[in-house]
């Protein structure tokens, strides 16, 4: 008996379907109308992105990207970078004392990073006294 299946020796043949995917055609480009039509197809009741992508030979990640774009989400390739803000140290008597925020249980507070004019970096805990930080910054800048 000839075939593409596996035999158990008892005369029965188990066949399986094999799909060969070739990527010889290069990159495809889609018009805006095609993208809208395919995204709309994924939004039909009972339809899935995977089923639509298989039916049309498109990567699921591409359909997901088009859906995010349709929702107005901005694509991001990198994690958000921390934003640095300018800090001005004032004399303790110039500003009224601010109440310290209560610590959140289970979360360690992130350190505060102060970049001095001479390029040195001072990292202190959020619980560090402001006057002590000012004295330390003045000493490091001297």
PDB file of C-alpha atoms in Angstrom:
ATOM      1  CA  UNK A   1       0.000   0.000   0.000  1.00  0.00           C
ATOM      2  CA  UNK A   2       1.403   3.375  -1.018  1.00  0.00           C
ATOM      3  CA  UNK A   3       0.405   6.635   0.577  1.00  0.00           C
ATOM      4  CA  UNK A   4       1.473   9.648   2.508  1.00  0.00           C
ATOM      5  CA  UNK A   5       0.145   8.412   5.816  1.00  0.00           C
ATOM      6  CA  UNK A   6       1.484   6.287   8.638  1.00  0.00           C
ATOM      7  CA  UNK A   7       0.494   2.672   8.994  1.00  0.00           C
ATOM      8  CA  UNK A   8      -0.122   0.825  12.249  1.00  0.00           C
ATOM      9  CA  UNK A   9       0.534  -2.505  10.539  1.00  0.00           C
ATOM     10  CA  UNK A  10      -3.074  -3.604  10.947  1.00  0.00           C
ATOM     11  CA  UNK A  11      -4.055  -2.445   7.492  1.00  0.00           C
ATOM     12  CA  UNK A  12      -5.331   0.979   8.468  1.00  0.00           C
ATOM     13  CA  UNK A  13      -3.735   4.164   7.170  1.00  0.00           C
ATOM     14  CA  UNK A  14      -3.805   7.433   9.054  1.00  0.00           C
ATOM     15  CA  UNK A  15      -3.398  10.366   6.724  1.00  0.00           C
ATOM     16  CA  UNK A  16      -2.605  13.891   7.664  1.00  0.00           C
ATOM     17  CA  UNK A  17      -2.866  17.125   5.760  1.00  0.00           C
ATOM     18  CA  UNK A  18       0.387  18.965   5.184  1.00  0.00           C
ATOM     19  CA  UNK A  19       0.397  22.581   4.053  1.00  0.00           C
ATOM     20  CA  UNK A  20       3.559  24.013   2.539  1.00  0.00           C
ATOM     21  CA  UNK A  21       3.924  27.766   2.790  1.00  0.00           C
ATOM     22  CA  UNK A  22       6.362  29.455   0.482  1.00  0.00           C
ATOM     23  CA  UNK A  23       7.506  33.033   0.803  1.00  0.00           C
ATOM     24  CA  UNK A  24       8.918  33.550  -2.689  1.00  0.00           C
ATOM     25  CA  UNK A  25       6.635  36.387  -3.764  1.00  0.00           C
ATOM     26  CA  UNK A  26       8.281  39.096  -1.631  1.00  0.00           C
ATOM     27  CA  UNK A  27       6.486  41.806   0.261  1.00  0.00           C
ATOM     28  CA  UNK A  28       2.913  42.545  -0.574  1.00  0.00           C
ATOM     29  CA  UNK A  29       1.452  46.006  -0.338  1.00  0.00           C
ATOM     30  CA  UNK A  30      -2.147  46.736   0.534  1.00  0.00           C
ATOM     31  CA  UNK A  31      -4.188  49.752  -0.408  1.00  0.00           C
ATOM     32  CA  UNK A  32      -6.067  51.684   2.246  1.00  0.00           C
ATOM     33  CA  UNK A  33      -9.327  50.217   0.933  1.00  0.00           C
ATOM     34  CA  UNK A  34      -8.004  46.659   1.286  1.00  0.00           C
ATOM     35  CA  UNK A  35      -6.845  47.345   4.836  1.00  0.00           C
ATOM     36  CA  UNK A  36     -10.233  48.802   5.791  1.00  0.00           C
ATOM     37  CA  UNK A  37     -12.036  45.831   4.224  1.00  0.00           C
ATOM     38  CA  UNK A  38      -9.849  43.267   6.024  1.00  0.00           C
ATOM     39  CA  UNK A  39     -10.110  45.053   9.393  1.00  0.00           C
ATOM     40  CA  UNK A  40     -13.893  45.275   8.968  1.00  0.00           C
ATOM     41  CA  UNK A  41     -13.942  41.548   8.236  1.00  0.00           C
ATOM     42  CA  UNK A  42     -12.197  40.841  11.575  1.00  0.00           C
ATOM     43  CA  UNK A  43     -14.882  42.826  13.379  1.00  0.00           C
ATOM     44  CA  UNK A  44     -17.770  40.685  12.107  1.00  0.00           C
ATOM     45  CA  UNK A  45     -19.590  38.675  14.821  1.00  0.00           C
ATOM     46  CA  UNK A  46     -17.991  35.267  15.303  1.00  0.00           C
ATOM     47  CA  UNK A  47     -14.960  36.163  13.175  1.00  0.00           C
ATOM     48  CA  UNK A  48     -11.396  36.013  14.473  1.00  0.00           C
ATOM     49  CA  UNK A  49      -8.222  37.744  13.362  1.00  0.00           C
ATOM     50  CA  UNK A  50      -6.570  34.347  12.951  1.00  0.00           C
ATOM     51  CA  UNK A  51      -9.290  33.050  10.628  1.00  0.00           C
ATOM     52  CA  UNK A  52      -9.210  36.190   8.465  1.00  0.00           C
ATOM     53  CA  UNK A  53      -5.414  36.161   8.296  1.00  0.00           C
ATOM     54  CA  UNK A  54      -5.347  32.497   7.220  1.00  0.00           C
ATOM     55  CA  UNK A  55      -8.078  33.012   4.668  1.00  0.00           C
ATOM     56  CA  UNK A  56      -6.197  35.885   3.022  1.00  0.00           C
ATOM     57  CA  UNK A  57      -2.605  34.730   3.633  1.00  0.00           C
ATOM     58  CA  UNK A  58      -1.720  37.639   5.934  1.00  0.00           C
ATOM     59  CA  UNK A  59       0.224  37.555   9.207  1.00  0.00           C
ATOM     60  CA  UNK A  60      -1.992  37.992  12.240  1.00  0.00           C
ATOM     61  CA  UNK A  61       0.401  40.629  13.598  1.00  0.00           C
ATOM     62  CA  UNK A  62      -0.208  42.753  10.500  1.00  0.00           C
ATOM     63  CA  UNK A  63      -3.978  42.600  10.974  1.00  0.00           C
ATOM     64  CA  UNK A  64      -3.570  43.463  14.662  1.00  0.00           C
ATOM     65  CA  UNK A  65      -1.391  46.455  13.691  1.00  0.00           C
ATOM     66  CA  UNK A  66      -4.068  47.674  11.248  1.00  0.00           C
ATOM     67  CA  UNK A  67      -6.765  47.255  13.912  1.00  0.00           C
ATOM     68  CA  UNK A  68      -4.732  49.323  16.413  1.00  0.00           C
ATOM     69  CA  UNK A  69      -4.223  52.003  13.757  1.00  0.00           C
ATOM     70  CA  UNK A  70      -7.971  52.027  13.068  1.00  0.00           C
ATOM     71  CA  UNK A  71      -8.594  52.613  16.790  1.00  0.00           C
ATOM     72  CA  UNK A  72      -6.154  55.521  16.687  1.00  0.00           C
ATOM     73  CA  UNK A  73      -3.487  53.899  18.830  1.00  0.00           C
ATOM     74  CA  UNK A  74       0.029  55.145  18.166  1.00  0.00           C
ATOM     75  CA  UNK A  75       2.511  52.347  17.414  1.00  0.00           C
ATOM     76  CA  UNK A  76       5.414  52.128  19.810  1.00  0.00           C
ATOM     77  CA  UNK A  77       8.557  50.112  19.139  1.00  0.00           C
ATOM     78  CA  UNK A  78      10.307  51.041  22.357  1.00  0.00           C
ATOM     79  CA  UNK A  79       9.319  51.261  25.965  1.00  0.00           C
ATOM     80  CA  UNK A  80       8.566  54.764  27.116  1.00  0.00           C
ATOM     81  CA  UNK A  81      11.716  56.580  28.125  1.00  0.00           C
ATOM     82  CA  UNK A  82      11.733  58.274  31.505  1.00  0.00           C
ATOM     83  CA  UNK A  83      11.134  61.976  31.258  1.00  0.00           C
ATOM     84  CA  UNK A  84      13.625  64.220  33.024  1.00  0.00           C
ATOM     85  CA  UNK A  85      12.329  67.444  34.526  1.00  0.00           C
ATOM     86  CA  UNK A  86      14.336  70.446  35.704  1.00  0.00           C
ATOM     87  CA  UNK A  87      14.607  70.786  39.464  1.00  0.00           C
ATOM     88  CA  UNK A  88      15.366  73.952  41.390  1.00  0.00           C
ATOM     89  CA  UNK A  89      16.490  73.718  44.997  1.00  0.00           C
ATOM     90  CA  UNK A  90      15.265  76.582  47.172  1.00  0.00           C
ATOM     91  CA  UNK A  91      16.024  77.556  50.723  1.00  0.00           C
ATOM     92  CA  UNK A  92      13.919  75.615  53.263  1.00  0.00           C
ATOM     93  CA  UNK A  93      12.243  78.765  54.614  1.00  0.00           C
ATOM     94  CA  UNK A  94      11.146  79.925  51.131  1.00  0.00           C
ATOM     95  CA  UNK A  95       8.664  77.113  50.580  1.00  0.00           C
ATOM     96  CA  UNK A  96       6.010  75.839  52.972  1.00  0.00           C
ATOM     97  CA  UNK A  97       6.598  72.257  54.146  1.00  0.00           C
ATOM     98  CA  UNK A  98       4.924  69.700  51.933  1.00  0.00           C
ATOM     99  CA  UNK A  99       3.347  66.607  53.455  1.00  0.00           C
ATOM    100  CA  UNK A 100       5.159  63.434  52.436  1.00  0.00           C
ATOM    101  CA  UNK A 101       3.055  60.941  50.504  1.00  0.00           C
ATOM    102  CA  UNK A 102       2.227  57.724  52.264  1.00  0.00           C
ATOM    103  CA  UNK A 103       4.281  54.768  50.976  1.00  0.00           C
ATOM    104  CA  UNK A 104       2.427  52.155  48.961  1.00  0.00           C
ATOM    105  CA  UNK A 105       2.648  48.705  50.507  1.00  0.00           C
ATOM    106  CA  UNK A 106       4.661  46.214  48.482  1.00  0.00           C
ATOM    107  CA  UNK A 107       6.160  48.801  46.122  1.00  0.00           C
ATOM    108  CA  UNK A 108       9.644  50.163  46.695  1.00  0.00           C
ATOM    109  CA  UNK A 109       9.842  53.877  45.889  1.00  0.00           C
ATOM    110  CA  UNK A 110      12.028  54.745  42.910  1.00  0.00           C
ATOM    111  CA  UNK A 111      15.122  56.828  43.668  1.00  0.00           C
ATOM    112  CA  UNK A 112      15.289  60.461  42.641  1.00  0.00           C
ATOM    113  CA  UNK A 113      18.132  61.247  40.278  1.00  0.00           C
ATOM    114  CA  UNK A 114      19.634  64.742  40.394  1.00  0.00           C
ATOM    115  CA  UNK A 115      22.069  65.748  37.644  1.00  0.00           C
ATOM    116  CA  UNK A 116      24.358  68.479  38.924  1.00  0.00           C
ATOM    117  CA  UNK A 117      25.776  71.311  36.800  1.00  0.00           C
ATOM    118  CA  UNK A 118      29.214  69.683  36.760  1.00  0.00           C
ATOM    119  CA  UNK A 119      27.753  66.475  35.291  1.00  0.00           C
ATOM    120  CA  UNK A 120      27.810  64.427  38.466  1.00  0.00           C
ATOM    121  CA  UNK A 121      24.707  62.415  39.266  1.00  0.00           C
ATOM    122  CA  UNK A 122      23.214  62.239  42.740  1.00  0.00           C
ATOM    123  CA  UNK A 123      20.682  59.456  43.432  1.00  0.00           C
ATOM    124  CA  UNK A 124      18.703  59.683  46.639  1.00  0.00           C
ATOM    125  CA  UNK A 125      15.705  57.904  48.096  1.00  0.00           C
ATOM    126  CA  UNK A 126      12.372  59.692  48.089  1.00  0.00           C
ATOM    127  CA  UNK A 127      12.464  59.692  51.879  1.00  0.00           C
ATOM    128  CA  UNK A 128      15.757  61.647  52.045  1.00  0.00           C
ATOM    129  CA  UNK A 129      15.518  65.044  53.739  1.00  0.00           C
ATOM    130  CA  UNK A 130      15.550  67.877  51.186  1.00  0.00           C
ATOM    131  CA  UNK A 131      17.957  70.001  53.229  1.00  0.00           C
ATOM    132  CA  UNK A 132      20.428  67.121  53.364  1.00  0.00           C
ATOM    133  CA  UNK A 133      20.178  66.689  49.601  1.00  0.00           C
ATOM    134  CA  UNK A 134      20.807  70.427  49.107  1.00  0.00           C
ATOM    135  CA  UNK A 135      23.907  70.309  51.324  1.00  0.00           C
ATOM    136  CA  UNK A 136      25.188  67.224  49.537  1.00  0.00           C
ATOM    137  CA  UNK A 137      24.570  68.786  46.092  1.00  0.00           C
ATOM    138  CA  UNK A 138      26.411  71.978  47.122  1.00  0.00           C
ATOM    139  CA  UNK A 139      29.357  69.945  48.387  1.00  0.00           C
ATOM    140  CA  UNK A 140      29.530  67.858  45.191  1.00  0.00           C
ATOM    141  CA  UNK A 141      29.389  70.937  42.960  1.00  0.00           C
ATOM    142  CA  UNK A 142      32.242  72.692  44.808  1.00  0.00           C
TER     143      UNK A 142
END
